[in-house]
Every structure is written in structure tokens, then in C-alpha cells.
Tab-separated table of C-alpha atoms in Angstrom:
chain	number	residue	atom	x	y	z
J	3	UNK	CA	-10.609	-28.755	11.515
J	4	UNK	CA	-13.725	-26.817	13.071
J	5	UNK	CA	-12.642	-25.401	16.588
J	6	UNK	CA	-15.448	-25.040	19.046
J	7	UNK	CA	-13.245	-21.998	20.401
J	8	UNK	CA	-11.774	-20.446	16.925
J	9	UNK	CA	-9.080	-17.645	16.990
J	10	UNK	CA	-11.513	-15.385	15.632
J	11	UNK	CA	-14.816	-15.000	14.251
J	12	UNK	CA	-16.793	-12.079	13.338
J	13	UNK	CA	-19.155	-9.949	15.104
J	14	UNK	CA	-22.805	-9.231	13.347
J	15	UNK	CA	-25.074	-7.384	15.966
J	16	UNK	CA	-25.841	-4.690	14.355
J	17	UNK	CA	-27.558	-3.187	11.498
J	18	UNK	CA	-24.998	-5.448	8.598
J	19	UNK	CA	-28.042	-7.220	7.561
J	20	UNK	CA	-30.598	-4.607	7.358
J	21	UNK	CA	-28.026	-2.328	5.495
J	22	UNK	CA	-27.208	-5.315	2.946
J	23	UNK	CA	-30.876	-5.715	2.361
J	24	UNK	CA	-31.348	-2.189	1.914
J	25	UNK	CA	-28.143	-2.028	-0.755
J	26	UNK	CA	-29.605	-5.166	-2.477
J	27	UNK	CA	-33.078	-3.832	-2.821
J	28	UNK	CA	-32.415	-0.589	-4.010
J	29	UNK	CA	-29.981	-2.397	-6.334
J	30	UNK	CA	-26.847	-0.418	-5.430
J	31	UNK	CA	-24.305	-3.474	-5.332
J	32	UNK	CA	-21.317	-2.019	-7.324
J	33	UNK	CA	-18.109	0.416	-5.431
J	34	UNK	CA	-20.389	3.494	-6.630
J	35	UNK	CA	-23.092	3.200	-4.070
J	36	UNK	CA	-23.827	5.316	-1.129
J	37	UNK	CA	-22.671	3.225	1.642
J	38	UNK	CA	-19.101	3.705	0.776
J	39	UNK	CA	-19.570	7.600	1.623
J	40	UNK	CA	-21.335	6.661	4.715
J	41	UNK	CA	-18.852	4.402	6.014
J	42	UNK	CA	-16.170	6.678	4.886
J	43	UNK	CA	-17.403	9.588	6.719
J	44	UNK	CA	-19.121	8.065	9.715
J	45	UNK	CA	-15.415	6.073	10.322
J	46	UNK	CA	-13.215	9.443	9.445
J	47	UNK	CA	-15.542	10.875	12.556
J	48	UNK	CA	-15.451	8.433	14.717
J	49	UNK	CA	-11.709	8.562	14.330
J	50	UNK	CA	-11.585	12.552	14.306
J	51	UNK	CA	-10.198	12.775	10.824
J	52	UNK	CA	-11.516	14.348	7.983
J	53	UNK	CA	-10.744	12.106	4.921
J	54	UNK	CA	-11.978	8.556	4.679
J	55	UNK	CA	-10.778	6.749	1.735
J	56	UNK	CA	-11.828	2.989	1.537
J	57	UNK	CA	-10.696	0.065	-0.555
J	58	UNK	CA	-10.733	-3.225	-1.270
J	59	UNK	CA	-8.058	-4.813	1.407
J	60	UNK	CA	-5.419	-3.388	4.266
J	61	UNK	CA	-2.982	-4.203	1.623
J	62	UNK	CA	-4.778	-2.599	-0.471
J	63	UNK	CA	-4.925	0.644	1.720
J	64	UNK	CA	-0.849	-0.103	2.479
J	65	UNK	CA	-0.169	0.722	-1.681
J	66	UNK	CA	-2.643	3.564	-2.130
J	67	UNK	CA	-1.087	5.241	1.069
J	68	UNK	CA	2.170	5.032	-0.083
J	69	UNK	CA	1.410	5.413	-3.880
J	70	UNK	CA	-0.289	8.472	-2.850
J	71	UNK	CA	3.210	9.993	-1.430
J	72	UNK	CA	5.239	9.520	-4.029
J	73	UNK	CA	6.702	6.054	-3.113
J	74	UNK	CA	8.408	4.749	-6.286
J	75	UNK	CA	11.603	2.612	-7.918
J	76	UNK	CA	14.540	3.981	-5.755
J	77	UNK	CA	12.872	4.973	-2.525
J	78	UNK	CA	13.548	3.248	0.709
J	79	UNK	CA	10.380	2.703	3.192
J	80	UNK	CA	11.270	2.428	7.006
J	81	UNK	CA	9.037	-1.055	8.239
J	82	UNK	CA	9.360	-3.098	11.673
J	83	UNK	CA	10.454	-6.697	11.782
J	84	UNK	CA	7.871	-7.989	13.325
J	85	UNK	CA	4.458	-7.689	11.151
J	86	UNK	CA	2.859	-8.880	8.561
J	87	UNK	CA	3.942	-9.418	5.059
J	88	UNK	CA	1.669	-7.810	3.304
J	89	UNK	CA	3.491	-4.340	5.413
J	90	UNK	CA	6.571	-4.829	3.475
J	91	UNK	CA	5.199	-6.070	0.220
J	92	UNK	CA	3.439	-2.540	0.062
J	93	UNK	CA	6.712	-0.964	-0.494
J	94	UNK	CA	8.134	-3.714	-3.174
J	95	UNK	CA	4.906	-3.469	-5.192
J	96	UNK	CA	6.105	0.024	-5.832
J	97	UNK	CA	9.337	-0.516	-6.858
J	98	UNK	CA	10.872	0.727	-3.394
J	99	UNK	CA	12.518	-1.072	-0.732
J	100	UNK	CA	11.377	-1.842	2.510
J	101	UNK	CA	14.089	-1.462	5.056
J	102	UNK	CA	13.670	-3.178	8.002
J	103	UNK	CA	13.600	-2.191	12.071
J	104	UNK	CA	13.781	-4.402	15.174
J	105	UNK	CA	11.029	-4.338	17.628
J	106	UNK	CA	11.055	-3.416	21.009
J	107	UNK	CA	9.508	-5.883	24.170
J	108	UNK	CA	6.321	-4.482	22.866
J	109	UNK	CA	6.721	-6.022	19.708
J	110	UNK	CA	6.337	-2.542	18.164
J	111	UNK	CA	9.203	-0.789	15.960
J	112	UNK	CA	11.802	-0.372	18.521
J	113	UNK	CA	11.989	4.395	17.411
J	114	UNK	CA	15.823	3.849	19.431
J	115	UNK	CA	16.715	2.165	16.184
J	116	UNK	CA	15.252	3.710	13.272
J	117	UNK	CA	17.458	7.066	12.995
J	118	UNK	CA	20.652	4.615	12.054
J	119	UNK	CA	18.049	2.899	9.178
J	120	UNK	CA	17.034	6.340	7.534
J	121	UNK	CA	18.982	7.473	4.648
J	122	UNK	CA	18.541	9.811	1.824
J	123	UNK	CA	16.593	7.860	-0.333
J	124	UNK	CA	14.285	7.169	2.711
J	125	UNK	CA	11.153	8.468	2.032
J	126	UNK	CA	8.155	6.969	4.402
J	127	UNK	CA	8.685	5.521	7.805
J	128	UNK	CA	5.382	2.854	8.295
J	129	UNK	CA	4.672	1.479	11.835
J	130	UNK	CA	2.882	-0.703	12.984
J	131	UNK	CA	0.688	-0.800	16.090
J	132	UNK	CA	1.179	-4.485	16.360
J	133	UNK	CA	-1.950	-6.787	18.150
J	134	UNK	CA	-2.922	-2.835	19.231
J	135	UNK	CA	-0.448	-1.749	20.970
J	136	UNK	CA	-0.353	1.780	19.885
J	137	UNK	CA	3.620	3.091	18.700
J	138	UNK	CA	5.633	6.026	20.505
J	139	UNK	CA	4.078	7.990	17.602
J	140	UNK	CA	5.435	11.280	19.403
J	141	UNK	CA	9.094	9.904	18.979
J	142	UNK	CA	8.272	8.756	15.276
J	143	UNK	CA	6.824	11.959	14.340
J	144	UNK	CA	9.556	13.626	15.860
J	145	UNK	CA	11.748	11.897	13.390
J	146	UNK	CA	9.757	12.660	10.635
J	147	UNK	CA	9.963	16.246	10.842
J	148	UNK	CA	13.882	15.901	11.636
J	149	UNK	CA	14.293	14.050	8.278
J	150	UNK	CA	11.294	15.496	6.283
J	151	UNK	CA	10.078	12.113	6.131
J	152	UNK	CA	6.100	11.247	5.701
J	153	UNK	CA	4.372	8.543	8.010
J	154	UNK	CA	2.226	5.624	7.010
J	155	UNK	CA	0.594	3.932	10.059
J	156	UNK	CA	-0.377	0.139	9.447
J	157	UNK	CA	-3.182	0.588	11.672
J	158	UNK	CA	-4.637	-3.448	10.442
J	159	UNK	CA	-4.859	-4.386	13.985
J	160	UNK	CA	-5.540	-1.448	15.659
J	161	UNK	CA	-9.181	0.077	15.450
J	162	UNK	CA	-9.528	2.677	18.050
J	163	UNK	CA	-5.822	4.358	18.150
J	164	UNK	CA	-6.226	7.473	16.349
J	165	UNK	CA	-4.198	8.623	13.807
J	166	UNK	CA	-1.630	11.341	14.001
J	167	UNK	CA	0.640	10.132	10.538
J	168	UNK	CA	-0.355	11.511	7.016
J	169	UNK	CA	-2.038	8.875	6.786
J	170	UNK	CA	-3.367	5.863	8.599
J	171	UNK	CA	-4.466	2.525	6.843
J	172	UNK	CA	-6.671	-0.681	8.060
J	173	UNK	CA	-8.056	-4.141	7.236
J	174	UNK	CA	-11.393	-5.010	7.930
J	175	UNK	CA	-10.469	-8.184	6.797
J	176	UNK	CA	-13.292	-10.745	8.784
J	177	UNK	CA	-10.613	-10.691	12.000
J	178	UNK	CA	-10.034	-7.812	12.409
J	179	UNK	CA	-11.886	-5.876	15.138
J	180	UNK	CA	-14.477	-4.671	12.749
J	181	UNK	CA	-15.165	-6.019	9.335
J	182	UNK	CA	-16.715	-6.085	6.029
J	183	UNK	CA	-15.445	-9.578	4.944
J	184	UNK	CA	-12.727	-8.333	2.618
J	185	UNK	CA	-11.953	-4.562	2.682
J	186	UNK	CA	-9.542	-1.589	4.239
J	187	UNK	CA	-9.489	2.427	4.510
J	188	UNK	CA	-7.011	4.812	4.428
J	189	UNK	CA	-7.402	7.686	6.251
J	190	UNK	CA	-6.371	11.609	6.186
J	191	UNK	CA	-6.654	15.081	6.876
J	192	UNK	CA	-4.891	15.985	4.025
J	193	UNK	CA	-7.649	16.882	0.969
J	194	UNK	CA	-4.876	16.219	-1.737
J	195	UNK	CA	-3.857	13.048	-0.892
J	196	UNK	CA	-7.533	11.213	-0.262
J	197	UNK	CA	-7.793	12.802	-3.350
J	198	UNK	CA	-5.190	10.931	-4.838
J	199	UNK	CA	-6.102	7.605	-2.966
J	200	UNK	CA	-9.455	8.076	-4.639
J	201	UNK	CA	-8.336	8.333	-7.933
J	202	UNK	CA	-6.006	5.825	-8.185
J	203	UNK	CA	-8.301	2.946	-6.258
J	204	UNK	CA	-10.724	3.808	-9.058
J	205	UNK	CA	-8.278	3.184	-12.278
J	206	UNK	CA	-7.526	7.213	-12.564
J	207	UNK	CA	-10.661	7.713	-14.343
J	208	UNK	CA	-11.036	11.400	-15.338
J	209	UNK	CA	-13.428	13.507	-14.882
J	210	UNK	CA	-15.120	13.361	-18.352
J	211	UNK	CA	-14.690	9.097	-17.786
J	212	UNK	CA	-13.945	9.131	-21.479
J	213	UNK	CA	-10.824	5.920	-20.845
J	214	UNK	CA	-8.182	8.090	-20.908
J	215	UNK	CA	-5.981	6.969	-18.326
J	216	UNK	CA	-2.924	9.497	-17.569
J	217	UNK	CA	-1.476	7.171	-15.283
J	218	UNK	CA	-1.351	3.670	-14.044
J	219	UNK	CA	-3.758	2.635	-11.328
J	220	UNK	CA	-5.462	-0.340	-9.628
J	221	UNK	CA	-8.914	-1.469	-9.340
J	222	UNK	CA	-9.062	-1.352	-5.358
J	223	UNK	CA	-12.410	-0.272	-4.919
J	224	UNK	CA	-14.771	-1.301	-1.737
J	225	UNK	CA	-18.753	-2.745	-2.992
J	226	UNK	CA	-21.447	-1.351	-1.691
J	227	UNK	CA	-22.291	-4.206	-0.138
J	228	UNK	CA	-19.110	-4.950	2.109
J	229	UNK	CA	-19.367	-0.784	2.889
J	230	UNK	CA	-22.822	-1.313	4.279
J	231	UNK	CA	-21.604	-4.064	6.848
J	232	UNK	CA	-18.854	-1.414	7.585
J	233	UNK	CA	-20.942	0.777	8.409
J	234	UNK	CA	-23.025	-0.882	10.440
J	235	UNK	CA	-20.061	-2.178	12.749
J	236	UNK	CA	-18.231	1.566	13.125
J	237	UNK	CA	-22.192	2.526	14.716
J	238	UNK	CA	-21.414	-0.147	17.707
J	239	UNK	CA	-17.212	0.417	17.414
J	240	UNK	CA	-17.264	1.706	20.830
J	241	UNK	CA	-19.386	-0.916	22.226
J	242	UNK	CA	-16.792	-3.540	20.712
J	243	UNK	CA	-13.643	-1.835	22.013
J	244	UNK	CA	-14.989	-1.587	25.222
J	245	UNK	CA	-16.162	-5.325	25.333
J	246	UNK	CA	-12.855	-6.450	24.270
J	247	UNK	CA	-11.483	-4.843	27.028
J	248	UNK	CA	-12.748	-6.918	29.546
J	249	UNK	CA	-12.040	-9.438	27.578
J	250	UNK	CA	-8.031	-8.798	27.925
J	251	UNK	CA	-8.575	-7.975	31.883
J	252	UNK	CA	-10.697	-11.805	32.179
J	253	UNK	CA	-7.441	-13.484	30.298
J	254	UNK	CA	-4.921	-11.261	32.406
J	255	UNK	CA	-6.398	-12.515	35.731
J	256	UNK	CA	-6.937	-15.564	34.101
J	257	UNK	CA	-3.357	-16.752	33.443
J	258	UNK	CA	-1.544	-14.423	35.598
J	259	UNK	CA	0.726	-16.198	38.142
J	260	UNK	CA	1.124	-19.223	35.699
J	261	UNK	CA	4.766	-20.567	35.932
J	262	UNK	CA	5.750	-21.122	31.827
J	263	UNK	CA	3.167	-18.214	30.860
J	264	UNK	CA	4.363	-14.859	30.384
J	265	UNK	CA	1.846	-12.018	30.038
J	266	UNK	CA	2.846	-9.431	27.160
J	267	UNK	CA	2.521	-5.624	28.145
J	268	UNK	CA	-0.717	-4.257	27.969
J	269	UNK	CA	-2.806	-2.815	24.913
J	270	UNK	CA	-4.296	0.144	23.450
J	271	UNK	CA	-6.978	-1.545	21.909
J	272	UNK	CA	-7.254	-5.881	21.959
J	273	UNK	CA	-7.249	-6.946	18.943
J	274	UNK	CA	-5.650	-10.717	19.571
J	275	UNK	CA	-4.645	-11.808	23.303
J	276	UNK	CA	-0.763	-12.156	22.845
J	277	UNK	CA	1.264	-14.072	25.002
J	278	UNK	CA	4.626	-16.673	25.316
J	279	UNK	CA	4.771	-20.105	26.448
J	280	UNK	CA	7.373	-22.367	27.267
J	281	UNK	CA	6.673	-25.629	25.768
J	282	UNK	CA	4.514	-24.156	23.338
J	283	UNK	CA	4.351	-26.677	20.592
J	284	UNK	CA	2.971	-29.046	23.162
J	285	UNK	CA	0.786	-26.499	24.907
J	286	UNK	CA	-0.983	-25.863	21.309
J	287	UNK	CA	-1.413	-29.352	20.601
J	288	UNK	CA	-2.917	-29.897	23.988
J	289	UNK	CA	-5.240	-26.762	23.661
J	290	UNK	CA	-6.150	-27.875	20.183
J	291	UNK	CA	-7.149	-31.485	21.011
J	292	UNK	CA	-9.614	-29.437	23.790
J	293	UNK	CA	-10.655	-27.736	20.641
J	294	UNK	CA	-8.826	-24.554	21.321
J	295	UNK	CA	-7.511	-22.887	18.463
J	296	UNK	CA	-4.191	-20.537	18.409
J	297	UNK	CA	-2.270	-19.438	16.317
J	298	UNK	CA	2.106	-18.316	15.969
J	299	UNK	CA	3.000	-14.558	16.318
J	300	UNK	CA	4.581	-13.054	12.882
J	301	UNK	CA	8.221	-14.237	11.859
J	302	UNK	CA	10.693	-11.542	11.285
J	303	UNK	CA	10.459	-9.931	7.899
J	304	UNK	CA	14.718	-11.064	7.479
J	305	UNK	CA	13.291	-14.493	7.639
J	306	UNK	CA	10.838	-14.143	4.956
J	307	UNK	CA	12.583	-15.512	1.244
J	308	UNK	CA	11.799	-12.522	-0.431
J	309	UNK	CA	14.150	-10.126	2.160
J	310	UNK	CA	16.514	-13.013	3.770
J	311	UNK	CA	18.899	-12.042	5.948
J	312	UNK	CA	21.476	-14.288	7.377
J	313	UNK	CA	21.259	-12.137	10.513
J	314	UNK	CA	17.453	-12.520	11.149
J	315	UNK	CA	18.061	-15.255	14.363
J	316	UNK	CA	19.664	-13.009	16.547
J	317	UNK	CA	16.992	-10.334	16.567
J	318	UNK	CA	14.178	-9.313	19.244
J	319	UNK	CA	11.482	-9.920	16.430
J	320	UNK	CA	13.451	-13.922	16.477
J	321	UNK	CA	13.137	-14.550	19.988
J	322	UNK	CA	9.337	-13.573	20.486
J	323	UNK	CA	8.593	-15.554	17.578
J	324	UNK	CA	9.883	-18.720	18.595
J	325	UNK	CA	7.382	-18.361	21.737
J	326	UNK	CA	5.061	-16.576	20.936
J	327	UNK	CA	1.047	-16.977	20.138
J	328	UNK	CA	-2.044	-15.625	20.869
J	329	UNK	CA	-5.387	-17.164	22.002
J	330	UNK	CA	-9.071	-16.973	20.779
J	331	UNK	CA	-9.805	-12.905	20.591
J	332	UNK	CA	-13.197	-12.154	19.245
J	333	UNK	CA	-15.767	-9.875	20.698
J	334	UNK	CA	-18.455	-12.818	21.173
J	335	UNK	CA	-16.479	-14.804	23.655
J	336	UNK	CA	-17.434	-15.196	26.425
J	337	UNK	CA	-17.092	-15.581	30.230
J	338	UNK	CA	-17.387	-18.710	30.136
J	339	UNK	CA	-15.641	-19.575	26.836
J	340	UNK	CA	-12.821	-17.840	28.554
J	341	UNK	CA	-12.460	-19.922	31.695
J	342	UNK	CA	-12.771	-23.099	30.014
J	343	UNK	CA	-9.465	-21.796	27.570
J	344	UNK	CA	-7.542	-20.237	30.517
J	345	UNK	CA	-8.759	-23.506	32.982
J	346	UNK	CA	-7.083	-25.468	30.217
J	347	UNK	CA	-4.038	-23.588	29.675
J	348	UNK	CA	-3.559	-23.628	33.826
J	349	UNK	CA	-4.271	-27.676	33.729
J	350	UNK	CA	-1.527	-28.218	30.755
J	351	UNK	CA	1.398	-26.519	33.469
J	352	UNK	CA	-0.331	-28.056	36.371
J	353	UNK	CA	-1.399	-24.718	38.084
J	354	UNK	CA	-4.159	-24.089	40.591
């Protein structure tokens, strides 16, 4: 079904065309042209780091990260609840085990409850700023340097919190709050290990290229072509970021006040408008027949087949997932498109 008012869509204001048509006519198509160092460096600025290691996913990024630190058969990797799969299946691609943490009203990794999940074959702790709600990363580091432990941010959602873990990874899957279609980075300050990330998104090619591989690696390389519509959204990032704001303060004053609505805490950066609804079921039904798309917040890792756990009902990451969703979030919406979503939502619970 085509929504009028999708979920999300991307943005394409800037310079992604010209840059594509500038890749295609000098015919550098392939993972070895120069708009993969430009959008590693201009996004490693932008983000006051000083690696930038790209790739072909955030999943993608996820496994080089942690591949990069050692993460192997044996290993334990500390991972909230409430995310995405693909979070966890990082860690099992490896060989390790992802063990899991409850979030907090935030939906973020609740850092009260990790110490009791560490143990000695712990080895990375990975949070997650979830919808961009940036983690207590002073607590988490804290905890890292207790334990010796190494931190992987999932930063998939979260464009604009900067990075203070060894190393930080996002998606710029089409969603997310800037794209390239398909695609991730990974980034650093450590020289060794974008280094390393390098290498092994590239099949460990040495440097003679003479296919001898010392080790096994991936094929997780970023084209030319996605890195030049990367590049030309980082150039307007800040202009995005700061339209998305208002477009979190129009749905806060939109729906506040709405008896059956409840508002979720604020974010660092918006990159989907979270919220919970009683009725919910019927409120997306409604919103969909206006041609409203939404969609269901994340189900608790414990729930997933692959890492059931009996207990996974009576945890936080349960009870916002049985309410929660979030609404159309993309930086073209508009005013407009906005009051016609939140008018509905207030006409569905019979709200002035």
C-alpha cells in the first residue's frame, strides 16, 4: 500500500545528483573511487573524529567494529533489549554472545543494570542511542575503564550525537537521517583500528594485492556511487538536524494534552517521533485508512527465536513494546503534513 504520509522517505536537496553524475562520468563507479575518502573525511569532521571508515550497511559497520576488537568464539558482548536485530546478530556472526540489558523509560540500555551482566569473558559493551536519544555514555564509559572493557556505539539512528566509544557505527540505510540508499561507517580516533576496519571490509588484501589472504574477511565495501550521495547529505547534515527539530517541537505541541497519548522523553537528535497509545491497534488502523503510515517500536531481543527467553514479558523493553510506535519522521514533512497526522490522531480519541 502507497501512504500519502509514509514513515519515512529520503531527503535529496543537495548536491546527490550532481555528485552521481560526476562519479558516472568520470567512470569511477566501483568502492575504489574518491568519494568514499570524501565522505569519510568530510563525516569524521563533521563529527570531530579523525577516522572515517565506511561500508556497505550499519550491520555491516556493527561486525567490522567489533571484528576489529578482537570479538571472537567465547566472548560475551554487552547489548540492550530494546533495538534492532541486526545489534545482536553482530556479536553471533562472530562467534560471541550477545548478552542482553533492559532499557530504561528512555528506551536506552538501562547503565543501573549492566555491571551485574559483565563477566570475564565480557569483552565489548554496545549501546544504543535508540530513535536518538543519546546514552549516559559518561556512566558507560565509566564502566568500561572499571572492567577494561571496549565500547561499540550503535549510533544507526543517531546522526548528530558524537562519539566518545572506540568506536561509533551507523546506517545510512534510505531512513535513516542521512543516506546513501544502502551503506554505514564506522568511526574512530584510533589509527590501528580504522586500519583494521579497512582491511577487513576490503577482503584483507595485502599490500602487494597478489590474493594472498592471511585472514578471513568480508566484502563490505561502500561504491562510489552511494559515497557520493553521502557526501552530499553530511554538506547540509546540520541543516537536516536542525529541521527535524522543529519537526519534534510541531508533534510535541501537537499531541500534547491528548488523553490515551503519552509523549516519550525528549531527543538528542529526531530520528523517528516515538510515542504510546492506548488502543493502538485501532488507532493505526484508523491513521492508516487516512493514509497515515506507522510503524511498532522494536520487540525485546529475549523475544526474538534466535535468543528466547521465557522471561522476556516481564521486562521494561516488553511493556513499551506492546504500546509503542512512532509516526511519519522525515525531514520533508511538513507543517501542514503534520497537522493533518496530529488533527487525525486528536479526532481518533475525540480531543479538541
Amino acid at each position: 500500500m502507497a501512504f500519502t504520509y509514509p514513515v519515512s522517505k529520503p531527503w535529496l536537496e543537495g548536491r546527490e545528483l550532481a555528485y552521481v553524475t560526476e562519479a558516472i562520468n568520470d567512470g569511477w563507479i566501483s568502492s575504489q573511487g574518491p568519494k568514499v575518502k570524501e565522505f569519510e573525511s568530510e563525516f569524521a569532521r563533521f563529527n570531530g573524529v579523525a577516522h572515517g571508515v565506511a561500508c556497505s550497511s550499519g550491520t555491516t559497520a556493527l561486525t567490522l567494529a567489533l571484528r576489529a576488537l578482537g570479538v571472537g568464539p567465547g566472548d560475551e558482548v554487552i547489548v540492550p533489549e530494546f533495538t534492532m536485530i541486526a545489534s545482536a546478530w553482530a556479536a553471533s556472526y562472530l562467534g560471541a554472545t550477545p548478552v542482553f540489558v533492559d532499557c530504561g523509560d528512555d528506551l536506552n540500555i538501562d547503565v543501573s543494570r549492566i555491571e551485574e551482566k559483565i563477566t570475564p569473558r565480557t569483552k565489548v559493551i554496545m549501546p544504543v542511542h535508540i530513535y536518538g536519544r543519546r546514552c549516559d555514555m559518561d556512566a558507560i564509559m565509566e564502566l568500561a575503564y572499571e572492567y577494561n572493557l571496549r565500547v561499540v556505539e550503535d549510533s544507526a539512528e543517531a546522526h548528530g550525537v558524537r562519539p566518545v566509544g572506540d568506536i561509533a557505527c551507523f546506517s545510512l540505510f534510505a531512513n535513516k537521517i542521512i543516506t546513501s540508499g544502502e551503506g554505514g561507517v564506522c568511526l574512530t580516533n584510533d589509527p590501528h583500528l580504522a586500519g583494521q576496519m579497512a582491511h577487513l571490509r576490503g577482503m584483507a588484501f595485502n599490500k602487494a594485492h597478489n590474493f594472498l589472504h592471511k585472514k578471513l574477511a568480508y566484502n563490505f565495501r561502500m561504491t562510489n556511487l552511494q559515497a557520493a550521495v553521502a557526501l552530499a547529505q553530511v554538506e547540509r547534515l546540520d541543516e537536516i538536524l536542525e529541521t527535524r527539530q522543529e519537526i519534534e517541537k510541531r508533534y510535541d505541541e501537537g499531541l500534547r494534552g491528548i488523553e490515551g497519548i503519552t509523549l516519550m522523553p525528549p531527543r538528542d537528535v529526531l530520528w523517528m517521533y516515538d510515542l504510546r497509545a492506548e488502543r493502538r491497534e485501532e488507532l493505526r488502523e484508523f491513521l492508516a485508512a487516512e493514509s497515515i503510515e506507522t510503524r511498532l517500536f522494536f520487540q525485546p531481543m529475549s523475544r526474538q527465536p534466535g535468543y528466547y527467553d521465557e522471561g522476556w514479558s516481564s521486562l521494561n523493553a516488553a511493556r513499551f513494546s506492546a504500546d509503542g510506535f512512532y509516526l511519519p519522521t522525515h525531514t520533508g514533512l511538513t507543517e501542514a503534513d503534520q497537522e493533518f497526522i496530529t488533527g487525525k490522531i486528536r479526532e481518533f480519541y475525540g480531543a479538541n
